[in-house]
Coordinates of C-alpha atoms and ligand atoms in Angstrom, one line a residue:
M296 CA -57.8 -23.1 -42.6
S297 CA -54.9 -20.9 -40.8
S298 CA -54.3 -21.6 -37.2
L299 CA -56.1 -18.3 -36.9
G300 CA -59.1 -19.1 -38.3
R301 CA -59.0 -22.6 -36.8
A302 CA -58.9 -21.4 -33.2
L303 CA -62.0 -19.1 -34.2
S304 CA -63.9 -21.6 -35.4
Q305 CA -63.6 -23.2 -32.3
S306 CA -65.4 -19.8 -30.1
R307 CA -67.8 -20.1 -28.5
L308 CA -69.1 -16.7 -28.2
S309 CA -71.5 -14.5 -30.9
R310 CA -68.8 -12.2 -33.2
P311 CA -70.3 -8.7 -34.2
D312 CA -70.0 -8.2 -37.4
A313 CA -67.0 -9.5 -38.8
S314 CA -66.6 -7.1 -41.9
Q315 CA -66.6 -4.4 -38.7
V316 CA -63.5 -5.3 -36.5
Q317 CA -60.1 -5.8 -37.0
T318 CA -58.0 -8.0 -35.3
S319 CA -54.2 -9.0 -34.8
L320 CA -53.1 -11.4 -32.4
I321 CA -55.4 -14.3 -30.7
H322 CA -55.0 -16.0 -26.9
R323 CA -57.2 -18.6 -25.0
E324 CA -59.6 -17.2 -21.6
E325 CA -61.3 -19.4 -20.1
E326 CA -61.0 -22.1 -23.0
M327 CA -62.5 -18.8 -25.5
S328 CA -60.2 -17.3 -28.1
V329 CA -59.8 -14.1 -28.1
L330 CA -58.9 -11.8 -30.2
E331 CA -57.3 -8.5 -28.9
V332 CA -56.9 -5.2 -30.7
S333 CA -54.0 -3.0 -30.6
V334 CA -55.2 1.5 -30.3
L335 CA -53.0 4.1 -30.3
V336 CA -54.2 7.3 -27.8
L337 CA -52.5 9.8 -28.9
Y338 CA -52.7 12.2 -24.9
T339 CA -52.4 16.2 -26.6
G340 CA -54.3 17.7 -22.7
G341 CA -57.3 18.8 -22.3
T342 CA -59.5 18.9 -19.2
I343 CA -59.8 15.2 -19.3
G344 CA -56.5 15.2 -17.7
M345 CA -56.7 18.3 -15.2
V346 CA -56.2 19.4 -12.0
E347 CA -56.4 21.8 -10.2
D348 CA -53.3 24.2 -9.5
G349 CA -54.7 25.5 -6.1
K350 CA -55.9 29.6 -7.9
G351 CA -58.7 27.6 -8.5
G352 CA -57.9 26.8 -12.3
L353 CA -57.2 23.7 -14.2
V354 CA -54.2 22.8 -15.6
P355 CA -52.8 19.7 -17.5
A356 CA -51.2 17.1 -14.8
L357 CA -48.0 16.1 -13.7
P358 CA -47.0 14.0 -16.8
G359 CA -47.1 10.2 -16.3
C360 CA -50.6 10.3 -13.4
F361 CA -52.7 10.2 -16.5
I362 CA -52.1 6.8 -17.4
Q363 CA -51.2 6.1 -13.6
Y364 CA -54.9 6.7 -13.1
L365 CA -56.0 5.0 -15.4
R366 CA -54.7 1.5 -15.0
T367 CA -56.4 1.9 -10.9
I368 CA -59.7 2.0 -12.9
P369 CA -61.1 -2.6 -13.5
F370 CA -63.2 -1.4 -17.0
L371 CA -60.2 1.0 -18.6
H372 CA -57.7 -1.2 -17.5
D373 CA -57.7 -6.0 -16.5
E374 CA -54.1 -6.4 -15.0
K375 CA -54.6 -9.8 -13.8
Y376 CA -55.2 -10.2 -17.5
A377 CA -51.8 -8.5 -18.7
Q378 CA -50.4 -10.4 -16.2
D379 CA -51.7 -14.3 -16.8
T380 CA -50.6 -13.7 -21.3
D381 CA -47.1 -11.5 -20.2
L382 CA -48.8 -8.6 -22.0
Y383 CA -46.0 -6.4 -21.6
K384 CA -43.5 -8.5 -22.8
R385 CA -45.4 -9.4 -26.1
Y386 CA -45.7 -6.1 -26.8
K387 CA -42.6 -4.8 -26.0
L388 CA -43.6 -1.9 -23.6
P389 CA -44.0 -0.8 -20.2
P390 CA -47.1 -0.5 -17.5
T391 CA -46.3 2.7 -18.2
E392 CA -47.4 3.0 -21.1
L393 CA -49.8 0.0 -22.3
C394 CA -53.3 -1.0 -21.0
V395 CA -55.8 -3.3 -21.4
L396 CA -59.3 -3.1 -21.6
P397 CA -61.9 -5.9 -19.9
L398 CA -63.5 -8.5 -22.3
S399 CA -65.9 -6.8 -24.2
K400 CA -69.3 -7.4 -25.1
E401 CA -68.3 -9.2 -28.8
N402 CA -65.8 -11.3 -26.1
L403 CA -63.0 -8.5 -28.3
R404 CA -60.0 -7.1 -26.6
V405 CA -58.8 -4.3 -26.5
V406 CA -54.7 -3.0 -25.9
Y407 CA -53.7 0.0 -25.7
R408 CA -51.3 2.2 -25.7
I409 CA -51.2 6.3 -24.2
L410 CA -48.3 7.8 -25.9
E411 CA -48.5 11.0 -23.5
Y412 CA -47.4 14.9 -26.0
N413 CA -45.4 16.6 -23.3
P414 CA -46.0 20.0 -22.8
L415 CA -49.4 18.7 -22.6
L416 CA -51.8 21.6 -24.0
D417 CA -55.2 23.0 -23.1
S418 CA -57.0 22.7 -26.2
S419 CA -56.8 26.7 -26.5
N420 CA -52.5 26.8 -27.1
M421 CA -53.0 24.6 -29.5
T422 CA -51.5 25.9 -32.7
P423 CA -51.5 24.4 -36.8
A424 CA -47.6 22.6 -35.5
D425 CA -50.0 20.9 -32.8
W426 CA -51.7 19.1 -35.2
E427 CA -49.5 18.1 -37.8
K428 CA -47.9 16.1 -35.3
I429 CA -50.7 14.6 -33.8
A430 CA -51.0 13.9 -38.2
K431 CA -47.6 12.8 -37.7
D432 CA -48.1 9.5 -34.9
I433 CA -50.4 8.9 -37.4
E434 CA -48.3 8.3 -39.4
K435 CA -46.0 6.8 -38.1
Y436 CA -47.6 4.0 -36.4
Y437 CA -50.0 3.6 -38.9
V438 CA -49.5 0.0 -39.6
Q439 CA -49.1 -0.5 -35.9
Y440 CA -52.5 -0.5 -34.4
N441 CA -56.3 -1.2 -35.4
G442 CA -57.0 2.6 -34.6
F443 CA -56.4 5.2 -33.5
V444 CA -57.8 7.6 -30.1
V445 CA -56.3 11.1 -30.2
L446 CA -57.4 13.1 -26.5
H447 CA -57.3 16.5 -26.5
G448 CA -58.8 19.5 -24.7
T449 CA -62.4 20.8 -26.0
D450 CA -62.4 24.3 -27.3
T451 CA -60.6 23.9 -30.2
M452 CA -61.0 19.6 -30.5
A453 CA -63.4 20.4 -33.9
Y454 CA -61.0 22.4 -35.7
T455 CA -58.2 19.8 -35.0
S456 CA -60.2 17.3 -35.7
S457 CA -61.3 18.9 -39.2
A458 CA -57.7 19.3 -40.0
L459 CA -56.6 16.0 -39.5
S460 CA -59.5 15.0 -41.7
F461 CA -57.7 16.7 -44.6
M462 CA -54.3 16.2 -43.8
C463 CA -55.0 12.3 -42.9
E464 CA -54.8 11.3 -47.0
N465 CA -56.7 8.1 -48.1
L466 CA -57.5 7.0 -44.1
G467 CA -58.7 3.2 -44.1
K468 CA -58.7 3.1 -40.1
P469 CA -60.3 4.9 -37.6
V470 CA -59.3 7.8 -35.9
I471 CA -61.5 8.9 -32.9
V472 CA -61.2 12.7 -31.1
T473 CA -62.5 12.4 -27.8
G474 CA -61.9 14.4 -24.7
S475 CA -64.4 15.9 -21.8
Q476 CA -65.7 18.2 -19.9
L477 CA -64.4 17.3 -16.7
P478 CA -61.7 15.7 -15.3
I479 CA -61.3 12.0 -15.8
Y480 CA -60.6 12.6 -11.5
Q481 CA -63.7 13.4 -10.5
L482 CA -67.1 11.8 -9.1
R483 CA -68.6 13.1 -11.8
T484 CA -66.9 13.2 -15.0
D485 CA -67.9 12.4 -18.5
G486 CA -64.2 11.5 -18.9
R487 CA -63.9 7.7 -18.6
D488 CA -67.0 7.0 -20.5
N489 CA -65.7 8.8 -23.9
L490 CA -62.8 7.5 -22.8
L491 CA -63.5 3.8 -23.1
V492 CA -66.2 3.9 -25.9
A493 CA -63.8 6.2 -28.4
L494 CA -61.6 2.8 -27.3
L495 CA -64.1 0.6 -28.5
L496 CA -65.1 2.8 -31.4
A497 CA -61.3 2.9 -32.8
G498 CA -60.5 -0.8 -32.3
E499 CA -63.7 -2.9 -32.9
F500 CA -65.3 -1.0 -35.9
N501 CA -63.9 -0.8 -39.1
I502 CA -65.0 3.4 -40.2
P503 CA -61.8 4.3 -42.1
E504 CA -62.5 7.9 -40.4
V505 CA -61.6 10.9 -38.4
G506 CA -64.3 10.9 -36.2
L507 CA -65.4 13.4 -32.9
Y508 CA -67.1 11.2 -30.1
F509 CA -69.2 12.9 -27.6
Y510 CA -71.2 12.7 -25.0
Q511 CA -73.4 9.5 -27.1
K512 CA -72.5 10.4 -30.6
L513 CA -70.2 10.1 -32.9
Y514 CA -69.5 12.8 -36.1
R515 CA -68.1 13.1 -38.2
G516 CA -64.4 14.9 -37.7
N517 CA -65.3 18.1 -39.9
R518 CA -68.7 18.1 -39.9
V519 CA -68.9 19.6 -35.5
T520 CA -69.0 22.3 -33.6
K521 CA -69.0 23.1 -29.8
V522 CA -72.4 24.7 -28.6
D523 CA -71.8 24.4 -24.7
C524 CA -69.4 25.3 -22.4
A525 CA -72.3 24.4 -19.8
S526 CA -73.4 20.5 -20.9
F527 CA -71.8 17.4 -21.4
D528 CA -73.4 17.3 -24.1
A529 CA -71.2 20.0 -25.8
F530 CA -70.9 19.1 -29.6
T531 CA -73.3 19.1 -32.5
S532 CA -73.2 18.2 -35.7
P533 CA -75.4 21.5 -37.4
N534 CA -75.7 19.7 -41.1
L535 CA -75.0 15.6 -40.6
P536 CA -77.0 13.0 -38.5
P537 CA -73.9 11.0 -36.5
L538 CA -71.8 8.7 -38.0
A539 CA -72.7 6.4 -35.0
D540 CA -75.5 6.1 -31.8
V541 CA -74.4 4.8 -28.5
E542 CA -77.2 3.5 -26.6
I543 CA -77.9 0.4 -25.1
D544 CA -75.9 -1.1 -28.7
I545 CA -73.4 0.8 -30.8
K546 CA -75.9 2.1 -33.5
I547 CA -73.4 2.2 -37.0
N548 CA -75.2 4.4 -39.3
K549 CA -73.1 2.7 -42.8
D550 CA -75.1 5.3 -45.2
I551 CA -73.0 7.7 -44.0
I552 CA -69.7 7.0 -43.7
W553 CA -67.3 8.3 -45.6
W554 CA -65.8 5.3 -47.4
P555 CA -62.8 5.8 -49.0
C556 CA -63.0 5.6 -53.0
K557 CA -59.0 5.6 -54.4
T558 CA -56.9 2.1 -54.7
E559 CA -54.0 4.6 -52.3
K560 CA -52.1 4.4 -49.5
F561 CA -52.7 5.9 -46.5
T562 CA -50.6 9.3 -46.7
V563 CA -50.0 12.0 -44.7
N564 CA -50.0 15.7 -45.7
P565 CA -49.1 17.8 -43.8
Q566 CA -48.4 20.9 -45.3
L567 CA -50.4 23.8 -43.8
N568 CA -50.5 27.6 -45.5
C569 CA -51.4 29.7 -41.8
N570 CA -52.2 33.5 -43.5
V571 CA -56.3 31.9 -44.1
G572 CA -58.8 34.0 -41.6
V573 CA -62.5 34.4 -40.4
L574 CA -64.0 37.4 -41.0
R575 CA -67.1 37.7 -39.4
L576 CA -69.9 40.6 -40.4
F577 CA -72.3 42.1 -39.8
P578 CA -74.5 45.3 -40.2
G579 CA -72.5 48.6 -40.5
I580 CA -69.1 47.1 -40.5
T581 CA -67.0 49.3 -42.9
N582 CA -65.0 48.9 -45.4
E583 CA -62.4 49.9 -43.8
T584 CA -62.2 47.2 -41.6
V585 CA -63.3 44.5 -44.7
K586 CA -60.5 45.9 -46.9
A587 CA -57.4 45.8 -43.9
F588 CA -58.4 41.7 -43.0
L589 CA -58.3 41.0 -47.0
Q590 CA -54.1 43.4 -47.1
P591 CA -51.5 40.5 -47.6
P592 CA -50.0 38.3 -46.4
M593 CA -53.5 37.0 -46.2
A594 CA -54.1 34.2 -48.8
G595 CA -57.8 32.5 -48.3
V596 CA -60.6 34.0 -45.7
I597 CA -63.8 32.6 -44.5
L598 CA -66.6 35.1 -45.0
E599 CA -69.2 34.4 -42.1
T600 CA -72.8 35.8 -44.2
F601 CA -76.0 36.1 -43.7
G602 CA -78.2 33.8 -43.9
S603 CA -78.4 31.2 -46.4
G604 CA -75.8 33.3 -48.2
N605 CA -75.6 37.1 -47.5
A606 CA -73.9 40.5 -47.7
P607 CA -74.6 44.3 -47.3
D608 CA -75.1 44.8 -51.1
R609 CA -72.7 47.9 -50.6
Q610 CA -71.1 47.9 -54.0
D611 CA -68.2 50.1 -52.5
L612 CA -67.4 46.9 -49.9
M613 CA -68.4 44.5 -53.0
D614 CA -64.9 46.5 -55.1
I615 CA -62.7 46.4 -52.2
I616 CA -64.0 41.6 -52.1
H617 CA -63.5 42.3 -55.6
E618 CA -59.8 43.5 -56.1
A619 CA -58.7 41.0 -52.9
S620 CA -60.0 38.3 -55.2
V621 CA -58.3 39.5 -58.4
R622 CA -55.2 39.6 -56.1
G623 CA -55.6 35.7 -56.1
V624 CA -57.1 36.2 -52.2
I625 CA -59.8 33.1 -51.8
M626 CA -62.6 33.6 -49.8
I627 CA -65.3 31.0 -49.1
N628 CA -69.4 32.0 -48.8
C629 CA -70.4 30.5 -45.2
T630 CA -73.5 31.3 -43.4
Q631 CA -73.2 33.0 -40.1
C632 CA -76.7 30.3 -38.4
L633 CA -75.9 26.9 -37.0
R634 CA -78.2 24.8 -39.4
G635 CA -77.7 25.0 -44.1
S636 CA -76.7 25.7 -46.5
V637 CA -74.9 28.8 -48.6
T638 CA -77.0 28.9 -51.8
S639 CA -78.3 31.6 -53.9
A640 CA -81.1 32.5 -53.3
Y641 CA -80.8 36.0 -53.0
A642 CA -79.5 39.1 -54.5
T643 CA -77.2 40.1 -51.2
G644 CA -75.0 36.3 -52.7
Q645 CA -75.1 36.7 -56.1
A646 CA -73.7 39.9 -55.7
L647 CA -71.5 38.0 -53.3
A648 CA -70.5 35.5 -55.7
K649 CA -69.9 38.3 -58.9
A650 CA -67.9 40.1 -56.6
G651 CA -65.5 36.0 -56.5
V652 CA -66.5 35.2 -53.7
V653 CA -66.8 30.7 -54.2
A654 CA -69.7 29.3 -52.2
G655 CA -68.5 27.2 -49.0
F656 CA -72.4 25.5 -48.9
D657 CA -72.9 23.7 -45.2
M658 CA -69.1 23.7 -44.2
T659 CA -68.6 25.0 -40.6
P660 CA -66.4 27.7 -40.0
E661 CA -64.0 24.9 -38.6
A662 CA -64.6 22.9 -41.5
A663 CA -64.0 25.1 -43.6
L664 CA -60.9 27.1 -42.6
S665 CA -58.6 24.4 -41.9
K666 CA -59.9 22.7 -45.9
L667 CA -59.0 26.2 -47.1
S668 CA -55.4 25.7 -44.7
Y669 CA -54.9 22.6 -45.9
V670 CA -55.6 23.6 -50.2
L671 CA -53.6 27.3 -50.6
A672 CA -50.9 25.3 -49.4
K673 CA -50.9 22.9 -52.4
Q674 CA -48.4 24.0 -54.7
D675 CA -49.4 21.6 -57.8
L676 CA -52.5 23.2 -58.8
S677 CA -53.5 26.7 -59.7
L678 CA -55.5 29.5 -57.9
E679 CA -59.0 27.9 -60.1
Q680 CA -58.1 24.3 -59.4
K681 CA -57.8 25.9 -55.6
K682 CA -61.1 27.1 -55.6
K683 CA -62.7 24.5 -57.3
M684 CA -60.9 21.6 -55.2
M685 CA -63.3 23.7 -51.8
Q686 CA -66.2 23.3 -53.6
C687 CA -66.1 20.2 -53.5
S688 CA -66.1 17.2 -50.7
L689 CA -63.3 15.7 -50.1
C690 CA -63.7 13.2 -47.5
G691 CA -67.2 14.5 -46.7
E692 CA -67.0 18.1 -45.3
L693 CA -70.0 18.9 -46.8
T694 CA -73.4 17.8 -48.5
D695 CA -72.9 17.1 -52.9
D696 CA -76.8 15.9 -53.4
S697 CA -76.2 14.8 -56.7
K698 CA -74.6 12.0 -55.7
K699 CA -76.5 10.2 -52.9
P700 CA -78.8 7.4 -54.9
K701 CA -82.0 7.4 -53.1
L702 CA -83.8 4.7 -52.9
S703 CA -86.8 5.6 -54.2
D704 CA -85.4 5.5 -57.7
S705 CA -84.4 2.1 -57.1
R706 CA -87.5 -0.2 -60.1
F707 CA -86.2 -3.6 -58.4
I708 CA -87.0 -2.0 -54.6
Q709 CA -90.0 -0.2 -55.4
D710 CA -91.6 -3.2 -57.0
I711 CA -90.9 -5.3 -53.8
A712 CA -92.1 -2.5 -51.9
K713 CA -95.0 -3.1 -53.9
S714 CA -96.2 -5.9 -54.2
L715 CA -95.2 -5.8 -50.1
S716 CA -97.6 -2.7 -49.6
I717 CA -94.6 -1.1 -48.6
N718 CA -93.9 3.1 -48.7
C719 CA -91.6 4.3 -45.9
D720 CA -87.8 5.1 -46.7
E721 CA -87.3 3.0 -43.5
E722 CA -88.7 -0.4 -44.5
L723 CA -87.3 0.6 -48.1
G724 CA -84.2 -0.1 -46.2
A725 CA -84.9 -2.4 -44.9
I726 CA -85.6 -4.8 -48.2
R727 CA -82.6 -3.2 -49.0
D728 CA -80.6 -4.4 -46.4
A729 CA -82.7 -7.3 -46.4
L730 CA -81.6 -8.9 -49.9
T731 CA -78.4 -6.9 -50.6
P732 CA -75.2 -8.0 -49.4
T733 CA -75.9 -11.6 -50.7
L734 CA -77.0 -10.3 -54.2
V735 CA -73.4 -8.5 -54.1
C736 CA -71.8 -11.1 -53.1
V737 CA -72.9 -13.7 -55.3
A738 CA -71.8 -11.2 -58.6
A739 CA -68.3 -10.7 -56.5
K740 CA -67.7 -13.9 -57.0
A741 CA -69.4 -14.0 -60.9
G742 CA -67.5 -11.2 -61.7
D743 CA -69.9 -9.5 -62.7
I744 CA -69.6 -5.6 -62.6
E745 CA -72.9 -4.8 -65.3
A746 CA -74.5 -6.5 -61.6
L747 CA -72.5 -4.7 -59.3
E748 CA -72.7 -1.7 -60.5
A749 CA -76.7 -2.2 -60.8
L750 CA -76.7 -3.3 -57.0
R751 CA -75.1 0.1 -56.3
E752 CA -78.1 2.2 -58.3
M753 CA -80.1 0.5 -56.4
G754 CA -79.0 1.6 -53.0
S755 CA -76.5 -1.2 -51.9
D756 CA -73.0 -0.3 -50.3
M757 CA -70.0 -2.0 -51.8
I758 CA -68.9 -3.1 -47.9
T759 CA -71.4 -5.2 -46.0
A760 CA -70.2 -9.3 -45.2
D761 CA -72.1 -11.6 -45.3
Y762 CA -72.3 -14.9 -42.6
D763 CA -68.9 -15.2 -42.3
G764 CA -68.1 -11.8 -42.3
R765 CA -66.9 -12.0 -46.0
T766 CA -67.0 -9.0 -47.5
P767 CA -66.9 -8.6 -51.8
L768 CA -64.0 -8.1 -51.8
H769 CA -63.1 -10.9 -50.2
I770 CA -64.5 -12.9 -52.2
A771 CA -63.2 -10.8 -55.6
A772 CA -60.1 -11.4 -54.0
C773 CA -60.2 -15.2 -54.1
E774 CA -61.2 -15.7 -56.6
G775 CA -58.9 -13.4 -58.5
H776 CA -61.2 -11.0 -60.4
L777 CA -58.3 -8.0 -60.4
K778 CA -61.2 -5.8 -62.0
V779 CA -63.9 -6.9 -59.7
V780 CA -61.1 -6.1 -56.9
E781 CA -60.2 -2.8 -58.5
Y782 CA -64.0 -1.9 -59.1
L783 CA -64.9 -2.8 -55.5
L784 CA -62.0 -0.2 -53.8
S785 CA -63.3 2.4 -56.0
K786 CA -66.3 2.0 -54.5
G787 CA -65.2 2.3 -51.2
A788 CA -65.0 -1.6 -49.6
S789 CA -62.0 -1.4 -47.0
V790 CA -59.1 -3.4 -47.5
Y791 CA -59.2 -3.6 -43.4
A792 CA -62.4 -5.5 -43.3
R793 CA -61.7 -8.9 -41.8
D794 CA -63.7 -12.1 -42.0
C795 CA -65.0 -14.5 -38.9
Y796 CA -61.5 -15.8 -38.6
G797 CA -59.7 -12.6 -38.4
E798 CA -58.9 -12.4 -42.3
T799 CA -58.3 -9.6 -44.6
P800 CA -58.8 -9.4 -48.8
L801 CA -54.9 -9.9 -48.7
H802 CA -55.0 -13.0 -46.7
S803 CA -57.3 -13.9 -49.5
A804 CA -55.5 -12.9 -52.5
V805 CA -51.9 -14.7 -50.2
H806 CA -53.8 -18.0 -49.8
C807 CA -55.0 -18.4 -54.0
R808 CA -51.8 -16.9 -55.3
H809 CA -53.7 -13.2 -57.4
K810 CA -50.3 -12.0 -57.4
D811 CA -52.0 -9.3 -59.7
V812 CA -54.6 -8.8 -56.8
V813 CA -52.2 -8.9 -54.0
K814 CA -50.2 -6.0 -56.3
L815 CA -53.1 -3.7 -56.0
L816 CA -54.2 -4.5 -52.4
R817 CA -51.0 -3.8 -51.1
K818 CA -51.0 -0.6 -53.6
T819 CA -54.6 0.8 -51.6
G820 CA -52.3 0.1 -48.3
A821 CA -53.1 -3.5 -47.3
H822 CA -50.8 -4.9 -45.3
F823 CA -50.4 -7.9 -42.4
S824 CA -50.4 -6.8 -39.2
P825 CA -47.0 -7.4 -36.6
A826 CA -48.0 -9.9 -34.9
E827 CA -49.3 -11.7 -38.4
I828 CA -45.5 -11.4 -39.9
V829 CA -44.1 -13.0 -38.0
D830 CA -46.7 -16.1 -37.2
A831 CA -46.0 -16.0 -41.3
G832 CA -43.7 -17.8 -40.5
T833 CA -44.4 -21.1 -39.8
K834 CA -45.6 -21.0 -43.4
L835 CA -43.2 -19.8 -44.8
H836 CA -40.8 -22.2 -43.6
S837 CA -42.7 -24.9 -45.3
L838 CA -42.6 -23.1 -48.5
A839 CA -39.3 -23.2 -47.8
A840 CA -38.7 -26.8 -47.0
S841 CA -41.2 -27.7 -49.9
G842 CA -39.4 -25.7 -52.5
D843 CA -42.9 -23.6 -53.0
S844 CA -40.5 -20.3 -55.0
E845 CA -43.9 -19.3 -56.3
G846 CA -45.7 -19.3 -53.1
L847 CA -42.6 -17.3 -51.5
E848 CA -42.4 -14.5 -54.1
I849 CA -46.8 -14.5 -53.0
W850 CA -46.1 -13.4 -49.5
K851 CA -43.0 -11.0 -50.6
L852 CA -45.2 -8.9 -52.8
A853 CA -48.1 -9.4 -49.7
G854 CA -45.0 -7.6 -47.9
V855 CA -43.7 -10.4 -46.0
D856 CA -40.1 -10.0 -46.9
Q857 CA -38.3 -9.7 -43.2
K858 CA -36.2 -12.6 -42.0
P859 CA -38.7 -13.9 -38.7
T860 CA -35.7 -14.9 -36.3
G861 CA -36.3 -18.8 -35.6
V862 CA -37.1 -20.6 -32.1
N863 CA -33.2 -19.7 -31.2
G864 CA -33.6 -16.3 -32.3
E865 CA -31.8 -17.1 -35.4
F866 CA -32.5 -15.2 -38.4
I867 CA -33.9 -18.4 -41.3
E868 CA -33.0 -17.7 -45.2
F869 CA -36.6 -18.5 -46.3
T870 CA -35.4 -19.5 -50.4
A871 CA -37.1 -22.9 -51.7
C872 CA -35.1 -26.4 -51.4
P873 CA -34.4 -27.7 -54.9
R874 CA -37.6 -30.0 -55.0
S875 CA -36.3 -33.7 -55.0
Ligands
LIG1456 N1 -63.3 21.0 -21.9 C1 -61.7 21.1 -21.9 O1 -61.4 19.8 -22.2 C2 -61.4 22.7 -21.7 C3 -60.4 23.3 -22.2 N2 -60.1 24.6 -22.0 C4 -59.5 23.1 -23.2 O2 -60.4 22.6 -24.6 O3 -58.2 22.2 -23.2

C-alpha cells in the first residue's frame, strides 16, 4: 500500500463515494488525514463581481478586488489552514491568486486558484473568441487541476456552456460554469452560494461534463436556457432533468451523466464558423426577410419554428429554403416552444424536411447554434456528414431514446421484482443499484466481457465503485485484463476515478505491472498529478537501487519520466543499478 493509502486508511472520518473523488495531496489536520483537491477558477466577469459605477449601472470591479473580497469570507477561505500547511509555498502561488475552502463534510479541502481575465466582461460583450480563450485555458491547465469553475455573466452563459461542451472533446473532468444575479459584495447575493457549490462540485465529484450550476441545481451545460432575469432561479433545462440536486445532500443523477466512451485523450477543438444565425419564424414573415437572411456568407441557420417543428406551408417560402439548402447552407429545425422536440407529426413540418431542413430534435437554440458553428468548422467532413453530425448527440445535447436501456426490459430485474411484488420504476432502480455494482466488479475481475455486457443490458452502469471505492476499471487494470479495460472505457468508465486510498486505475496498472493496460490508460488521458509525480521519486529511487529496470520502464510508460530533484535540489538520474 502506498504512503497515501496507508495514511488514508488510518483516517477516522467517513468518506463520500470515493469513486467520485479526485485527490492529489494529503495533510494531517488535528490528527486526521485530509485530502486536498485542486480547482482552477477562470473568472471572466459577470454580475457576480460587479459594483455600482456611480451612475446607476453595474460594471466589473477593479482587477484583484474579487479575490481580495473572497479571502475575507470564512466559508470561502481558511487563512489559518493556509498558513499552518504552507499552502502558498507548496502550490508556488501568491495569496493574491490562491484560496482554500474550510474542511468539507467529506473530509476534503478544495484548494482553488483564481485566474482573473483582463478585461472582465459583462457576458453580453462576449464573443466566440472568448469561448475559445476559456477552452484553451482549460486545456493549458487540464493536467494540473481536478476540476474547473468558469465564473461568467448569466446573460449569455447558456451559449458559453453549450459551446464549451462541444469544444472540450473527450472531457474527463468537471467544468462547472456559474455566476449570479446579484453581486457577491451585496448582502442578499446568490453569488457566494453559487460559487461555493460550484467549487465543491468541481473538486469533489467525478462529473466529466461541462455543467451549469445555478440556484441548487447542476444542469448539463448544453441543455440550459436563461428564463428569468428577475429571479435567483434564472435557468432551466427544459428537456433533461438536472445532473445534480443540491439540497441537504448533493444528489447526483448518475443515470444521466454523459460518461466519455472513447479511448481518446482530452483535447480542445477551438475552430468555430461564425457565419451562423438564428431566424425565428412568425406569422406573416415575408419571403424577402427569409431570402435576405439566407444570403452568403451565411453557412448555417437555426430556424426557430412553431410547435413541433412547423412553418407556414407556402411553396414560394419552401423554394427559397430549398435553394439555400442546395447552395450548401445547413438549416436546423428547432422549436420555439420551451419544452419538447421537433417531430414529423405535421405536413407543415414535413415540408421543411423536404426542402432540406434538418431536425434539431429537442436541442435548445443556444446548443443548436454553437453546435452548428462547431460542426461547420470541421473541414475534413462532407456536407452530408456535417448534417448527420447535427442529428447525433455529441455530448448529450439532444435526446436519443433508442440508445437508453430500459429497466423494464431486463428479465433479471423483472424476475426479482416479481418475486418481491415490486412494480414501480423507483423500486426497480433501487434493486438494480443494490445488486449490480458488486456483480460488475466480479465480472471485471474474472475478465468476463459477456457477463459485463449482460449486466449493462439490464441497466447497470460500468462505473459504480465497490465498498472500497474501487471501480470495475481499477479491478480490470489490476488484473491486467486489457480487453475488459478497453470495454469498460468504451462504456464510460473514468480514468480519473479514485478509490478510498486515493488511487486511480493507472496506479493499479503500474503497481501490478501491466504495460499494455498502462499504455491504454495513458492514451485515454490518464495521468498522475504533479504532486504524485514528485512523490513517485522515492519509488523510483528504490527501483533504481534494486536494479529493477522493468519497474522503471512501467513508471516511464505511466508518464513519470522526468527527473525529480533530490533532497538538496539536485537532479537524479533514474537508471537501474546492475543487480549484484
Ligand atoms: N447576472 C448577470 O451576470 C448579467 C450580466 N449582464 C452578465 O451577463 O454579465
